Amino acid sequence: MSLDVQTLTMQKNNFKVVNSMAECMFRNVRRRFTFGFTIENTSMRLWYSSRCQIVASKPFNFITV
């Protein structure tokens, strides 16, 4: 089963964002949550991470909003 390059790139970027947010939480034990965002071309996603969950928005076009 082969995945296309775009899907693999998206999975790699998602892993990087989640890993960075987890590292922020690990380095400061008093931090309760962190925010993040990813931008690719005109598509943007907002991320929220707390000690018990990670939530990501659906991609939206941040130029026309």
PDB file of C-alpha atoms in Angstrom:
ATOM      1  CA  MET A   1       0.000   0.000   0.000  1.00  0.00           C
ATOM      2  CA  SER A   2       1.713   3.190  -1.127  1.00  0.00           C
ATOM      3  CA  LEU A   3       0.926   6.666   0.137  1.00  0.00           C
ATOM      4  CA  ASP A   4       1.388   9.722  -2.009  1.00  0.00           C
ATOM      5  CA  VAL A   5       4.022  12.325  -1.188  1.00  0.00           C
ATOM      6  CA  GLN A   6       1.488  14.933  -0.052  1.00  0.00           C
ATOM      7  CA  THR A   7       0.009  12.592   2.564  1.00  0.00           C
ATOM      8  CA  LEU A   8       3.449  11.641   3.862  1.00  0.00           C
ATOM      9  CA  THR A   9       4.464  15.306   4.087  1.00  0.00           C
ATOM     10  CA  MET A  10       1.288  16.164   5.988  1.00  0.00           C
ATOM     11  CA  GLN A  11       1.855  13.302   8.444  1.00  0.00           C
ATOM     12  CA  LYS A  12       5.461  14.392   8.950  1.00  0.00           C
ATOM     13  CA  ASN A  13       4.411  18.003   9.602  1.00  0.00           C
ATOM     14  CA  ASN A  14       1.690  16.905  12.029  1.00  0.00           C
ATOM     15  CA  PHE A  15       4.234  14.817  13.926  1.00  0.00           C
ATOM     16  CA  LYS A  16       6.609  17.797  14.133  1.00  0.00           C
ATOM     17  CA  VAL A  17       3.909  20.091  15.537  1.00  0.00           C
ATOM     18  CA  VAL A  18       2.712  17.562  18.108  1.00  0.00           C
ATOM     19  CA  ASN A  19       6.288  16.761  19.102  1.00  0.00           C
ATOM     20  CA  SER A  20       7.156  20.452  19.539  1.00  0.00           C
ATOM     21  CA  MET A  21       4.061  21.059  21.649  1.00  0.00           C
ATOM     22  CA  ALA A  22       4.847  18.027  23.812  1.00  0.00           C
ATOM     23  CA  GLU A  23       8.398  19.262  24.304  1.00  0.00           C
ATOM     24  CA  CYS A  24       7.118  22.673  25.461  1.00  0.00           C
ATOM     25  CA  MET A  25       4.891  20.925  27.984  1.00  0.00           C
ATOM     26  CA  PHE A  26       7.747  18.683  29.136  1.00  0.00           C
ATOM     27  CA  ARG A  27      10.251  21.518  29.621  1.00  0.00           C
ATOM     28  CA  ASN A  28       7.886  23.578  31.782  1.00  0.00           C
ATOM     29  CA  VAL A  29       5.936  21.316  34.135  1.00  0.00           C
ATOM     30  CA  ARG A  30       3.737  24.209  35.319  1.00  0.00           C
ATOM     31  CA  ARG A  31       2.409  24.818  31.781  1.00  0.00           C
ATOM     32  CA  ARG A  32      -1.181  23.642  31.429  1.00  0.00           C
ATOM     33  CA  PHE A  33      -1.679  24.129  27.689  1.00  0.00           C
ATOM     34  CA  THR A  34      -0.013  25.353  24.518  1.00  0.00           C
ATOM     35  CA  PHE A  35      -1.186  26.656  21.150  1.00  0.00           C
ATOM     36  CA  GLY A  36       0.310  26.127  17.719  1.00  0.00           C
ATOM     37  CA  PHE A  37      -0.454  26.617  14.066  1.00  0.00           C
ATOM     38  CA  THR A  38       0.680  25.278  10.709  1.00  0.00           C
ATOM     39  CA  ILE A  39       0.586  27.094   7.388  1.00  0.00           C
ATOM     40  CA  GLU A  40       0.984  25.517   3.977  1.00  0.00           C
ATOM     41  CA  ASN A  41       0.403  27.795   1.003  1.00  0.00           C
ATOM     42  CA  THR A  42      -2.912  29.471   1.932  1.00  0.00           C
ATOM     43  CA  SER A  43      -4.133  26.655   4.185  1.00  0.00           C
ATOM     44  CA  MET A  44      -3.864  27.085   7.950  1.00  0.00           C
ATOM     45  CA  ARG A  45      -4.599  24.820  10.937  1.00  0.00           C
ATOM     46  CA  LEU A  46      -4.800  25.820  14.584  1.00  0.00           C
ATOM     47  CA  TRP A  47      -3.625  23.391  17.265  1.00  0.00           C
ATOM     48  CA  TYR A  48      -4.362  23.223  21.005  1.00  0.00           C
ATOM     49  CA  SER A  49      -2.634  20.859  23.388  1.00  0.00           C
ATOM     50  CA  SER A  50      -3.258  20.319  27.085  1.00  0.00           C
ATOM     51  CA  ARG A  51      -2.029  17.657  29.487  1.00  0.00           C
ATOM     52  CA  CYS A  52      -4.823  15.297  28.436  1.00  0.00           C
ATOM     53  CA  GLN A  53      -5.694  16.059  24.784  1.00  0.00           C
ATOM     54  CA  ILE A  54      -4.612  17.514  21.466  1.00  0.00           C
ATOM     55  CA  VAL A  55      -7.145  19.257  19.228  1.00  0.00           C
ATOM     56  CA  ALA A  56      -6.595  20.461  15.664  1.00  0.00           C
ATOM     57  CA  SER A  57      -8.938  22.546  13.538  1.00  0.00           C
ATOM     58  CA  LYS A  58      -9.958  21.724  10.016  1.00  0.00           C
ATOM     59  CA  PRO A  59      -7.693  23.415   7.452  1.00  0.00           C
ATOM     60  CA  PHE A  60      -9.017  26.794   6.324  1.00  0.00           C
ATOM     61  CA  ASN A  61      -7.905  29.486   3.918  1.00  0.00           C
ATOM     62  CA  PHE A  62      -6.554  32.259   6.162  1.00  0.00           C
ATOM     63  CA  ILE A  63      -6.356  34.816   3.334  1.00  0.00           C
ATOM     64  CA  THR A  64     -10.072  34.856   2.502  1.00  0.00           C
ATOM     65  CA  VAL A  65     -11.356  34.586   6.092  1.00  0.00           C
TER      66      VAL A  65
END
